[in-house]
PDB file of C-alpha atoms in Angstrom:
ATOM      1  CA  UNK J  76     255.884 -25.760  60.083  1.00  0.00           C
ATOM      2  CA  UNK J  77     258.324 -23.023  59.177  1.00  0.00           C
ATOM      3  CA  UNK J  78     258.397 -21.510  62.787  1.00  0.00           C
ATOM      4  CA  UNK J  79     258.660 -24.833  64.334  1.00  0.00           C
ATOM      5  CA  UNK J  80     261.819 -25.878  62.023  1.00  0.00           C
ATOM      6  CA  UNK J  81     263.325 -22.441  62.912  1.00  0.00           C
ATOM      7  CA  UNK J  82     262.608 -23.321  66.725  1.00  0.00           C
ATOM      8  CA  UNK J  83     264.485 -26.863  66.269  1.00  0.00           C
ATOM      9  CA  UNK J  84     267.383 -25.285  64.570  1.00  0.00           C
ATOM     10  CA  UNK J  85     267.638 -22.863  67.428  1.00  0.00           C
ATOM     11  CA  UNK J  86     267.467 -25.335  69.862  1.00  0.00           C
ATOM     12  CA  UNK J  87     270.307 -27.297  68.170  1.00  0.00           C
ATOM     13  CA  UNK J  88     272.443 -24.442  68.296  1.00  0.00           C
ATOM     14  CA  UNK J  89     271.780 -23.438  71.637  1.00  0.00           C
ATOM     15  CA  UNK J  90     272.612 -27.008  72.945  1.00  0.00           C
ATOM     16  CA  UNK J  91     275.803 -26.769  70.761  1.00  0.00           C
ATOM     17  CA  UNK J  92     276.754 -23.697  72.722  1.00  0.00           C
ATOM     18  CA  UNK J  93     275.941 -25.338  76.093  1.00  0.00           C
ATOM     19  CA  UNK J  94     278.295 -28.361  74.965  1.00  0.00           C
ATOM     20  CA  UNK J  95     281.060 -25.919  74.284  1.00  0.00           C
ATOM     21  CA  UNK J  96     280.557 -24.291  77.681  1.00  0.00           C
ATOM     22  CA  UNK J  97     280.461 -27.490  79.279  1.00  0.00           C
ATOM     23  CA  UNK J  98     283.699 -28.592  77.795  1.00  0.00           C
ATOM     24  CA  UNK J  99     285.418 -25.362  78.783  1.00  0.00           C
ATOM     25  CA  UNK J 100     284.302 -26.119  82.510  1.00  0.00           C
ATOM     26  CA  UNK J 101     285.452 -29.732  82.264  1.00  0.00           C
ATOM     27  CA  UNK J 102     289.018 -28.881  81.500  1.00  0.00           C
ATOM     28  CA  UNK J 103     291.690 -29.695  83.859  1.00  0.00           C
ATOM     29  CA  UNK J 104     292.688 -27.332  86.558  1.00  0.00           C
ATOM     30  CA  UNK J 105     295.888 -26.458  84.819  1.00  0.00           C
ATOM     31  CA  UNK J 106     294.159 -25.747  81.517  1.00  0.00           C
ATOM     32  CA  UNK J 107     291.639 -23.623  83.552  1.00  0.00           C
ATOM     33  CA  UNK J 108     294.996 -21.597  84.695  1.00  0.00           C
ATOM     34  CA  UNK J 109     295.383 -20.044  81.337  1.00  0.00           C
ATOM     35  CA  UNK J 110     295.648 -16.501  81.078  1.00  0.00           C
ATOM     36  CA  UNK J 111     292.811 -13.995  81.286  1.00  0.00           C
ATOM     37  CA  UNK J 112     293.173 -13.068  77.669  1.00  0.00           C
ATOM     38  CA  UNK J 113     292.556 -16.650  76.594  1.00  0.00           C
ATOM     39  CA  UNK J 114     289.226 -16.756  78.830  1.00  0.00           C
ATOM     40  CA  UNK J 115     288.201 -13.199  77.005  1.00  0.00           C
ATOM     41  CA  UNK J 116     288.751 -14.714  73.842  1.00  0.00           C
ATOM     42  CA  UNK J 117     286.527 -17.373  74.499  1.00  0.00           C
ATOM     43  CA  UNK J 118     283.809 -15.185  75.702  1.00  0.00           C
ATOM     44  CA  UNK J 119     284.243 -13.150  72.501  1.00  0.00           C
ATOM     45  CA  UNK J 120     283.690 -16.484  70.742  1.00  0.00           C
ATOM     46  CA  UNK J 121     280.386 -17.192  72.212  1.00  0.00           C
ATOM     47  CA  UNK J 122     279.078 -13.833  71.600  1.00  0.00           C
ATOM     48  CA  UNK J 123     280.001 -14.218  67.815  1.00  0.00           C
ATOM     49  CA  UNK J 124     278.092 -17.628  68.127  1.00  0.00           C
ATOM     50  CA  UNK J 125     275.055 -15.927  69.772  1.00  0.00           C
ATOM     51  CA  UNK J 126     275.020 -13.292  67.102  1.00  0.00           C
ATOM     52  CA  UNK J 127     275.044 -15.901  64.187  1.00  0.00           C
ATOM     53  CA  UNK J 128     272.214 -17.469  66.107  1.00  0.00           C
ATOM     54  CA  UNK J 129     270.080 -14.556  65.972  1.00  0.00           C
ATOM     55  CA  UNK J 130     270.692 -14.049  62.318  1.00  0.00           C
ATOM     56  CA  UNK J 131     270.063 -17.460  61.613  1.00  0.00           C
ATOM     57  CA  UNK J 132     266.630 -17.320  63.298  1.00  0.00           C
ATOM     58  CA  UNK J 133     265.851 -14.124  61.725  1.00  0.00           C
ATOM     59  CA  UNK J 134     266.479 -15.865  58.400  1.00  0.00           C
ATOM     60  CA  UNK J 135     264.357 -18.795  58.938  1.00  0.00           C
ATOM     61  CA  UNK J 136     261.684 -16.893  60.313  1.00  0.00           C
ATOM     62  CA  UNK J 137     261.454 -15.241  56.595  1.00  0.00           C
ATOM     63  CA  UNK J 138     261.512 -18.454  54.756  1.00  0.00           C
ATOM     64  CA  UNK J 139     258.770 -18.596  52.200  1.00  0.00           C
ATOM     65  CA  UNK J 140     256.012 -21.526  52.956  1.00  0.00           C
ATOM     66  CA  UNK J 141     255.952 -24.112  50.699  1.00  0.00           C
ATOM     67  CA  UNK J 142     253.762 -24.136  47.967  1.00  0.00           C
ATOM     68  CA  UNK J 143     254.437 -20.477  47.571  1.00  0.00           C
ATOM     69  CA  UNK J 144     255.942 -18.559  44.798  1.00  0.00           C
ATOM     70  CA  UNK J 145     258.627 -15.704  44.807  1.00  0.00           C
ATOM     71  CA  UNK J 146     259.947 -13.071  42.534  1.00  0.00           C
ATOM     72  CA  UNK J 147     262.067  -9.750  43.471  1.00  0.00           C
ATOM     73  CA  UNK J 148     258.652  -8.070  43.976  1.00  0.00           C
ATOM     74  CA  UNK J 149     257.711 -10.260  46.785  1.00  0.00           C
ATOM     75  CA  UNK J 150     256.144 -13.916  47.574  1.00  0.00           C
ATOM     76  CA  UNK J 151     252.826 -15.089  46.922  1.00  0.00           C
ATOM     77  CA  UNK J 152     250.220 -18.033  46.552  1.00  0.00           C
ATOM     78  CA  UNK J 153     247.030 -18.317  44.552  1.00  0.00           C
ATOM     79  CA  UNK J 154     243.752 -19.099  45.636  1.00  0.00           C
ATOM     80  CA  UNK J 155     244.750 -19.543  49.329  1.00  0.00           C
ATOM     81  CA  UNK J 156     244.179 -17.590  52.460  1.00  0.00           C
ATOM     82  CA  UNK J 157     247.352 -18.732  54.353  1.00  0.00           C
ATOM     83  CA  UNK J 158     246.268 -17.931  58.061  1.00  0.00           C
ATOM     84  CA  UNK J 159     249.314 -20.241  59.066  1.00  0.00           C
ATOM     85  CA  UNK J 160     251.756 -17.625  57.500  1.00  0.00           C
ATOM     86  CA  UNK J 161     249.594 -14.354  58.067  1.00  0.00           C
ATOM     87  CA  UNK J 162     250.321 -12.515  61.259  1.00  0.00           C
ATOM     88  CA  UNK J 163     247.682 -12.696  64.134  1.00  0.00           C
ATOM     89  CA  UNK J 164     246.164  -9.187  63.112  1.00  0.00           C
ATOM     90  CA  UNK J 165     244.506 -10.986  60.231  1.00  0.00           C
ATOM     91  CA  UNK J 166     241.490 -12.916  61.108  1.00  0.00           C
ATOM     92  CA  UNK J 167     240.365 -16.145  59.372  1.00  0.00           C
ATOM     93  CA  UNK J 168     238.988 -15.822  56.185  1.00  0.00           C
ATOM     94  CA  UNK J 169     235.110 -14.846  56.079  1.00  0.00           C
ATOM     95  CA  UNK J 170     232.980 -17.722  55.030  1.00  0.00           C
ATOM     96  CA  UNK J 171     231.880 -17.780  51.333  1.00  0.00           C
ATOM     97  CA  UNK J 172     234.147 -15.352  50.052  1.00  0.00           C
ATOM     98  CA  UNK J 173     236.562 -15.997  47.179  1.00  0.00           C
ATOM     99  CA  UNK J 174     240.366 -15.727  47.612  1.00  0.00           C
ATOM    100  CA  UNK J 175     242.505 -14.646  45.113  1.00  0.00           C
ATOM    101  CA  UNK J 176     245.996 -14.549  46.947  1.00  0.00           C
ATOM    102  CA  UNK J 177     248.193 -14.118  49.883  1.00  0.00           C
ATOM    103  CA  UNK J 178     251.077 -12.412  49.680  1.00  0.00           C
ATOM    104  CA  UNK J 179     254.171 -11.019  51.314  1.00  0.00           C
ATOM    105  CA  UNK J 180     256.663  -8.323  50.597  1.00  0.00           C
ATOM    106  CA  UNK J 181     260.069  -8.880  52.845  1.00  0.00           C
ATOM    107  CA  UNK J 182     262.681  -6.337  53.189  1.00  0.00           C
ATOM    108  CA  UNK J 183     264.688  -7.567  50.271  1.00  0.00           C
ATOM    109  CA  UNK J 184     261.605  -7.455  48.021  1.00  0.00           C
ATOM    110  CA  UNK J 185     261.399  -4.050  45.706  1.00  0.00           C
ATOM    111  CA  UNK J 186     257.584  -2.787  44.448  1.00  0.00           C
ATOM    112  CA  UNK J 187     256.911  -2.454  40.800  1.00  0.00           C
ATOM    113  CA  UNK J 188     256.096   1.163  41.231  1.00  0.00           C
ATOM    114  CA  UNK J 189     258.951   2.195  43.258  1.00  0.00           C
ATOM    115  CA  UNK J 190     256.620   3.494  45.847  1.00  0.00           C
ATOM    116  CA  UNK J 191     257.534   2.362  49.209  1.00  0.00           C
ATOM    117  CA  UNK J 192     254.418   2.766  51.444  1.00  0.00           C
ATOM    118  CA  UNK J 193     251.609   0.999  53.110  1.00  0.00           C
ATOM    119  CA  UNK J 194     248.206   3.235  53.202  1.00  0.00           C
ATOM    120  CA  UNK J 195     249.711   6.567  54.579  1.00  0.00           C
ATOM    121  CA  UNK J 196     252.724   5.354  55.813  1.00  0.00           C
ATOM    122  CA  UNK J 197     255.893   6.392  53.724  1.00  0.00           C
ATOM    123  CA  UNK J 198     259.224   4.613  53.961  1.00  0.00           C
ATOM    124  CA  UNK J 199     262.612   5.790  52.521  1.00  0.00           C
ATOM    125  CA  UNK J 200     263.737   2.336  50.952  1.00  0.00           C
ATOM    126  CA  UNK J 201     262.377  -1.180  50.448  1.00  0.00           C
ATOM    127  CA  UNK J 202     264.659  -2.368  53.513  1.00  0.00           C
ATOM    128  CA  UNK J 203     262.558  -0.377  55.823  1.00  0.00           C
ATOM    129  CA  UNK J 204     259.416  -2.282  55.857  1.00  0.00           C
ATOM    130  CA  UNK J 205     257.714  -5.522  55.229  1.00  0.00           C
ATOM    131  CA  UNK J 206     254.068  -5.889  54.092  1.00  0.00           C
ATOM    132  CA  UNK J 207     251.716  -9.028  54.348  1.00  0.00           C
ATOM    133  CA  UNK J 208     248.450  -9.142  52.437  1.00  0.00           C
ATOM    134  CA  UNK J 209     245.501 -10.793  51.006  1.00  0.00           C
ATOM    135  CA  UNK J 210     243.083 -10.178  48.096  1.00  0.00           C
ATOM    136  CA  UNK J 211     239.576 -11.494  47.731  1.00  0.00           C
ATOM    137  CA  UNK J 212     235.984 -11.034  46.646  1.00  0.00           C
ATOM    138  CA  UNK J 213     233.210 -10.359  49.191  1.00  0.00           C
ATOM    139  CA  UNK J 214     229.554  -9.401  49.428  1.00  0.00           C
ATOM    140  CA  UNK J 215     228.928  -6.624  51.720  1.00  0.00           C
ATOM    141  CA  UNK J 216     227.645  -9.142  54.601  1.00  0.00           C
ATOM    142  CA  UNK J 217     231.207 -10.774  54.244  1.00  0.00           C
ATOM    143  CA  UNK J 218     233.044  -7.505  53.982  1.00  0.00           C
ATOM    144  CA  UNK J 219     231.259  -6.379  57.192  1.00  0.00           C
ATOM    145  CA  UNK J 220     231.845  -9.668  58.751  1.00  0.00           C
ATOM    146  CA  UNK J 221     235.840  -9.270  57.893  1.00  0.00           C
ATOM    147  CA  UNK J 222     236.030  -5.812  59.283  1.00  0.00           C
ATOM    148  CA  UNK J 223     234.139  -6.854  62.503  1.00  0.00           C
ATOM    149  CA  UNK J 224     236.983  -9.647  63.050  1.00  0.00           C
ATOM    150  CA  UNK J 225     239.632  -7.217  62.399  1.00  0.00           C
ATOM    151  CA  UNK J 226     238.088  -4.895  65.323  1.00  0.00           C
ATOM    152  CA  UNK J 227     237.905  -8.189  67.576  1.00  0.00           C
ATOM    153  CA  UNK J 228     241.448  -8.799  67.100  1.00  0.00           C
ATOM    154  CA  UNK J 229     242.025  -5.285  69.018  1.00  0.00           C
ATOM    155  CA  UNK J 230     242.496  -3.254  65.817  1.00  0.00           C
ATOM    156  CA  UNK J 231     241.051   0.292  66.124  1.00  0.00           C
ATOM    157  CA  UNK J 232     240.121   2.780  63.350  1.00  0.00           C
ATOM    158  CA  UNK J 233     237.623   2.258  60.800  1.00  0.00           C
ATOM    159  CA  UNK J 234     236.483   4.258  57.478  1.00  0.00           C
ATOM    160  CA  UNK J 235     239.019   6.898  56.186  1.00  0.00           C
ATOM    161  CA  UNK J 236     237.541   7.808  53.076  1.00  0.00           C
ATOM    162  CA  UNK J 237     234.298   6.757  51.521  1.00  0.00           C
ATOM    163  CA  UNK J 238     232.837   7.035  48.136  1.00  0.00           C
ATOM    164  CA  UNK J 239     233.462   5.074  44.706  1.00  0.00           C
ATOM    165  CA  UNK J 240     236.570   3.738  46.524  1.00  0.00           C
ATOM    166  CA  UNK J 241     236.353   2.800  50.071  1.00  0.00           C
ATOM    167  CA  UNK J 242     239.440   2.962  52.424  1.00  0.00           C
ATOM    168  CA  UNK J 243     239.636   1.268  56.318  1.00  0.00           C
ATOM    169  CA  UNK J 244     242.550   2.191  58.466  1.00  0.00           C
ATOM    170  CA  UNK J 245     243.394   0.021  61.510  1.00  0.00           C
ATOM    171  CA  UNK J 246     246.167   0.122  64.196  1.00  0.00           C
ATOM    172  CA  UNK J 247     246.530  -1.795  67.308  1.00  0.00           C
ATOM    173  CA  UNK J 248     249.006  -4.629  68.919  1.00  0.00           C
ATOM    174  CA  UNK J 249     251.959  -2.978  66.708  1.00  0.00           C
ATOM    175  CA  UNK J 250     250.475  -3.585  63.327  1.00  0.00           C
ATOM    176  CA  UNK J 251     249.134  -1.275  60.867  1.00  0.00           C
ATOM    177  CA  UNK J 252     246.379  -2.510  58.429  1.00  0.00           C
ATOM    178  CA  UNK J 253     244.783  -0.887  55.468  1.00  0.00           C
ATOM    179  CA  UNK J 254     241.731  -2.218  53.775  1.00  0.00           C
ATOM    180  CA  UNK J 255     241.114  -1.037  50.191  1.00  0.00           C
ATOM    181  CA  UNK J 256     237.690  -1.771  48.722  1.00  0.00           C
ATOM    182  CA  UNK J 257     235.891  -1.280  45.191  1.00  0.00           C
ATOM    183  CA  UNK J 258     233.661  -2.659  42.980  1.00  0.00           C
ATOM    184  CA  UNK J 259     234.030  -6.178  41.770  1.00  0.00           C
ATOM    185  CA  UNK J 260     233.449  -5.729  38.258  1.00  0.00           C
ATOM    186  CA  UNK J 261     234.563  -9.122  36.953  1.00  0.00           C
ATOM    187  CA  UNK J 262     232.641 -11.245  39.774  1.00  0.00           C
ATOM    188  CA  UNK J 263     228.788 -11.558  39.537  1.00  0.00           C
ATOM    189  CA  UNK J 264     228.417 -13.338  42.606  1.00  0.00           C
ATOM    190  CA  UNK J 265     230.319 -10.599  44.806  1.00  0.00           C
ATOM    191  CA  UNK J 266     229.989  -6.929  45.113  1.00  0.00           C
ATOM    192  CA  UNK J 267     233.500  -6.053  46.374  1.00  0.00           C
ATOM    193  CA  UNK J 268     237.196  -6.524  45.457  1.00  0.00           C
ATOM    194  CA  UNK J 269     239.082  -6.117  48.624  1.00  0.00           C
ATOM    195  CA  UNK J 270     242.918  -5.657  49.166  1.00  0.00           C
ATOM    196  CA  UNK J 271     244.083  -5.857  52.513  1.00  0.00           C
ATOM    197  CA  UNK J 272     247.898  -4.823  53.524  1.00  0.00           C
ATOM    198  CA  UNK J 273     249.780  -5.000  57.184  1.00  0.00           C
ATOM    199  CA  UNK J 274     252.623  -4.085  58.306  1.00  0.00           C
ATOM    200  CA  UNK J 275     254.482  -3.994  61.718  1.00  0.00           C
ATOM    201  CA  UNK J 276     256.892  -1.519  60.655  1.00  0.00           C
ATOM    202  CA  UNK J 277     255.617   1.326  62.297  1.00  0.00           C
ATOM    203  CA  UNK J 278     257.490   4.698  63.192  1.00  0.00           C
ATOM    204  CA  UNK J 279     258.329   5.575  66.972  1.00  0.00           C
ATOM    205  CA  UNK J 280     256.368   8.459  68.160  1.00  0.00           C
ATOM    206  CA  UNK J 281     257.972  11.832  68.696  1.00  0.00           C
ATOM    207  CA  UNK J 282     258.088  12.981  72.217  1.00  0.00           C
ATOM    208  CA  UNK J 283     257.989  16.754  71.993  1.00  0.00           C
ATOM    209  CA  UNK J 284     259.010  19.933  69.836  1.00  0.00           C
ATOM    210  CA  UNK J 285     260.817  22.578  71.286  1.00  0.00           C
ATOM    211  CA  UNK J 286     260.098  21.330  74.533  1.00  0.00           C
ATOM    212  CA  UNK J 287     256.571  20.926  74.030  1.00  0.00           C
ATOM    213  CA  UNK J 288     255.096  17.486  74.557  1.00  0.00           C
ATOM    214  CA  UNK J 289     253.448  15.835  71.528  1.00  0.00           C
ATOM    215  CA  UNK J 290     250.638  13.245  71.345  1.00  0.00           C
ATOM    216  CA  UNK J 291     251.584   9.604  72.243  1.00  0.00           C
ATOM    217  CA  UNK J 292     248.566   7.665  70.197  1.00  0.00           C
ATOM    218  CA  UNK J 293     247.749   6.463  66.779  1.00  0.00           C
ATOM    219  CA  UNK J 294     250.895   6.399  64.307  1.00  0.00           C
ATOM    220  CA  UNK J 295     252.314   8.843  62.211  1.00  0.00           C
ATOM    221  CA  UNK J 296     252.875   8.707  58.626  1.00  0.00           C
ATOM    222  CA  UNK J 297     256.685   8.820  58.366  1.00  0.00           C
ATOM    223  CA  UNK J 298     259.628   8.868  60.784  1.00  0.00           C
ATOM    224  CA  UNK J 299     259.590  12.416  62.324  1.00  0.00           C
ATOM    225  CA  UNK J 300     262.460  11.490  64.590  1.00  0.00           C
ATOM    226  CA  UNK J 301     264.491  10.758  61.407  1.00  0.00           C
ATOM    227  CA  UNK J 302     263.592  13.317  58.930  1.00  0.00           C
ATOM    228  CA  UNK J 303     261.068  16.438  59.841  1.00  0.00           C
ATOM    229  CA  UNK J 304     260.340  19.722  58.288  1.00  0.00           C
ATOM    230  CA  UNK J 305     258.626  22.629  59.077  1.00  0.00           C
ATOM    231  CA  UNK J 306     256.965  25.515  56.853  1.00  0.00           C
ATOM    232  CA  UNK J 307     259.112  28.677  56.727  1.00  0.00           C
ATOM    233  CA  UNK J 308     256.860  31.811  55.556  1.00  0.00           C
ATOM    234  CA  UNK J 309     260.163  34.084  55.672  1.00  0.00           C
ATOM    235  CA  UNK J 310     260.684  33.732  51.962  1.00  0.00           C
ATOM    236  CA  UNK J 311     257.365  32.166  50.924  1.00  0.00           C
ATOM    237  CA  UNK J 312     256.132  28.619  51.494  1.00  0.00           C
ATOM    238  CA  UNK J 313     259.289  26.678  52.116  1.00  0.00           C
ATOM    239  CA  UNK J 314     259.770  23.492  53.780  1.00  0.00           C
ATOM    240  CA  UNK J 315     263.071  23.509  55.946  1.00  0.00           C
ATOM    241  CA  UNK J 316     264.668  20.876  58.022  1.00  0.00           C
ATOM    242  CA  UNK J 317     264.123  20.504  61.566  1.00  0.00           C
ATOM    243  CA  UNK J 318     265.677  18.202  64.158  1.00  0.00           C
ATOM    244  CA  UNK J 319     263.034  17.528  66.958  1.00  0.00           C
ATOM    245  CA  UNK J 320     265.858  16.320  69.249  1.00  0.00           C
ATOM    246  CA  UNK J 321     267.703  19.804  69.196  1.00  0.00           C
ATOM    247  CA  UNK J 322     266.293  22.508  66.889  1.00  0.00           C
ATOM    248  CA  UNK J 323     264.090  25.304  68.607  1.00  0.00           C
ATOM    249  CA  UNK J 324     261.002  26.857  66.760  1.00  0.00           C
ATOM    250  CA  UNK J 325     261.664  30.113  64.813  1.00  0.00           C
ATOM    251  CA  UNK J 326     260.711  33.391  66.443  1.00  0.00           C
ATOM    252  CA  UNK J 327     257.967  34.145  63.889  1.00  0.00           C
ATOM    253  CA  UNK J 328     256.586  33.085  60.504  1.00  0.00           C
ATOM    254  CA  UNK J 329     256.589  29.370  60.637  1.00  0.00           C
ATOM    255  CA  UNK J 330     254.106  26.273  61.213  1.00  0.00           C
ATOM    256  CA  UNK J 331     254.916  22.911  62.278  1.00  0.00           C
ATOM    257  CA  UNK J 332     252.532  20.090  61.656  1.00  0.00           C
ATOM    258  CA  UNK J 333     251.880  16.342  62.931  1.00  0.00           C
ATOM    259  CA  UNK J 334     249.729  13.954  61.779  1.00  0.00           C
ATOM    260  CA  UNK J 335     248.435  10.971  63.823  1.00  0.00           C
ATOM    261  CA  UNK J 336     246.442   8.206  61.822  1.00  0.00           C
ATOM    262  CA  UNK J 337     243.923   5.787  63.549  1.00  0.00           C
ATOM    263  CA  UNK J 338     243.412   8.246  66.368  1.00  0.00           C
ATOM    264  CA  UNK J 339     240.073   8.611  68.229  1.00  0.00           C
ATOM    265  CA  UNK J 340     238.193  12.002  69.241  1.00  0.00           C
ATOM    266  CA  UNK J 341     239.112  11.670  72.400  1.00  0.00           C
ATOM    267  CA  UNK J 342     242.613  11.547  71.758  1.00  0.00           C
ATOM    268  CA  UNK J 343     242.521  15.300  70.608  1.00  0.00           C
ATOM    269  CA  UNK J 344     240.403  15.955  73.510  1.00  0.00           C
ATOM    270  CA  UNK J 345     243.081  14.449  75.860  1.00  0.00           C
ATOM    271  CA  UNK J 346     246.016  16.130  74.003  1.00  0.00           C
ATOM    272  CA  UNK J 347     244.143  19.615  74.362  1.00  0.00           C
ATOM    273  CA  UNK J 348     243.822  18.938  77.934  1.00  0.00           C
ATOM    274  CA  UNK J 349     247.320  17.928  78.572  1.00  0.00           C
ATOM    275  CA  UNK J 350     248.373  21.587  77.076  1.00  0.00           C
ATOM    276  CA  UNK J 351     245.775  23.119  79.423  1.00  0.00           C
ATOM    277  CA  UNK J 352     247.334  21.573  82.243  1.00  0.00           C
ATOM    278  CA  UNK J 353     250.638  22.855  81.204  1.00  0.00           C
ATOM    279  CA  UNK J 354     249.206  26.442  81.257  1.00  0.00           C
ATOM    280  CA  UNK J 355     248.186  26.961  77.578  1.00  0.00           C
ATOM    281  CA  UNK J 356     244.841  29.002  77.386  1.00  0.00           C
ATOM    282  CA  UNK J 357     241.923  28.208  75.106  1.00  0.00           C
ATOM    283  CA  UNK J 358     241.469  30.544  72.128  1.00  0.00           C
ATOM    284  CA  UNK J 359     238.239  28.508  70.736  1.00  0.00           C
ATOM    285  CA  UNK J 360     237.011  24.880  71.219  1.00  0.00           C
ATOM    286  CA  UNK J 361     234.389  22.699  69.826  1.00  0.00           C
ATOM    287  CA  UNK J 362     233.441  19.169  69.462  1.00  0.00           C
ATOM    288  CA  UNK J 363     230.859  18.675  66.750  1.00  0.00           C
ATOM    289  CA  UNK J 364     229.464  15.608  64.947  1.00  0.00           C
ATOM    290  CA  UNK J 365     232.737  15.415  62.646  1.00  0.00           C
ATOM    291  CA  UNK J 366     235.271  15.651  65.240  1.00  0.00           C
ATOM    292  CA  UNK J 367     236.846  17.917  67.822  1.00  0.00           C
ATOM    293  CA  UNK J 368     238.512  21.267  67.306  1.00  0.00           C
ATOM    294  CA  UNK J 369     240.608  23.498  69.632  1.00  0.00           C
ATOM    295  CA  UNK J 370     243.108  26.292  69.477  1.00  0.00           C
ATOM    296  CA  UNK J 371     245.485  27.183  72.374  1.00  0.00           C
ATOM    297  CA  UNK J 372     248.213  29.722  73.119  1.00  0.00           C
ATOM    298  CA  UNK J 373     251.127  29.920  75.396  1.00  0.00           C
ATOM    299  CA  UNK J 374     254.311  32.535  75.368  1.00  0.00           C
ATOM    300  CA  UNK J 375     253.644  33.574  71.642  1.00  0.00           C
ATOM    301  CA  UNK J 376     252.898  30.301  70.050  1.00  0.00           C
ATOM    302  CA  UNK J 377     249.278  29.091  68.914  1.00  0.00           C
ATOM    303  CA  UNK J 378     248.625  25.256  68.675  1.00  0.00           C
ATOM    304  CA  UNK J 379     245.694  23.271  67.531  1.00  0.00           C
ATOM    305  CA  UNK J 380     244.466  19.778  68.268  1.00  0.00           C
ATOM    306  CA  UNK J 381     241.881  18.836  65.526  1.00  0.00           C
ATOM    307  CA  UNK J 382     240.137  15.447  65.175  1.00  0.00           C
ATOM    308  CA  UNK J 383     238.767  14.520  61.634  1.00  0.00           C
ATOM    309  CA  UNK J 384     236.246  11.838  62.077  1.00  0.00           C
ATOM    310  CA  UNK J 385     236.221  11.008  58.433  1.00  0.00           C
ATOM    311  CA  UNK J 386     239.829  10.275  58.140  1.00  0.00           C
ATOM    312  CA  UNK J 387     240.357   8.856  61.917  1.00  0.00           C
ATOM    313  CA  UNK J 388     243.185  11.508  61.843  1.00  0.00           C
ATOM    314  CA  UNK J 389     244.328  13.741  64.711  1.00  0.00           C
ATOM    315  CA  UNK J 390     246.220  16.801  63.246  1.00  0.00           C
ATOM    316  CA  UNK J 391     248.521  18.873  65.627  1.00  0.00           C
ATOM    317  CA  UNK J 392     250.020  21.973  64.534  1.00  0.00           C
ATOM    318  CA  UNK J 393     252.032  24.905  66.101  1.00  0.00           C
ATOM    319  CA  UNK J 394     252.663  28.546  64.550  1.00  0.00           C
ATOM    320  CA  UNK J 395     253.414  32.115  65.623  1.00  0.00           C
ATOM    321  CA  UNK J 396     250.269  33.171  63.931  1.00  0.00           C
ATOM    322  CA  UNK J 397     247.069  31.444  64.360  1.00  0.00           C
ATOM    323  CA  UNK J 398     246.210  32.238  60.515  1.00  0.00           C
ATOM    324  CA  UNK J 399     249.148  29.790  59.645  1.00  0.00           C
ATOM    325  CA  UNK J 400     247.111  27.030  61.090  1.00  0.00           C
ATOM    326  CA  UNK J 401     243.917  27.513  59.212  1.00  0.00           C
ATOM    327  CA  UNK J 402     243.295  26.876  55.600  1.00  0.00           C
TER     328      UNK J 402
END
């Protein structure tokens, strides 16, 4: 209903703009012979109206649905799985679960702990991201049904850490989703308490470092194009600022790291092959049950392309010493 209302308002404003344009065209020849400056002014007015229209649509699309509550830390509705409001990466509620709430953090909402993150993704401020969420209680079968439905939506990933607490990370169709699972201590009929968070505030993948192409898969944990550091071993283990768009790698005593979440083992293999095709030579290579590992070198630079199956993580690194890429 909210989106329909926004669409109707947009149509009304568009028709208003069209009517203004029609009025201009219907003026007499004498009126149309005004100076070019006057015509340019009219064009500027229309541009302003279009900008205002875009802003109005953005505002309307972020309106909180009827029945929800809101405070400075977000909006929420208890005991409801609001499928109409949730983005398409969320499947419908699994049958038989107990819903606790649906939540939404807009760009204007802060967080209670001041931690601006969704899973492994970290943001500089509250204005950098928005986050949709659902909280529910489920049996093991219902949890499996939910993760299966997420994957059926085209989301890729899986369990990233398993133990007393279990995490799933999924990525696809412009969305990242984290599923956090723990034992449901207060619900006798359900085994798990499940918290799901999703955001479309993803970072642009960096293209290269010092002319070396970087992977174009998965997602980075922060905005490497805006703020990135490398390790400088000249005076101890120190992180120093590095501009990926212009800086070149030091001649010695450094290490540069890139993490790509929700990647696949094949991504690590493909990236190593890309470097091989560019003349990089293999130092060592293995593909075991826990993931692919490869170390290469070229022109005094060592590179690694490692995949960690338990984290669905592709790790890429560069250094002048291979020892700096092992720990």
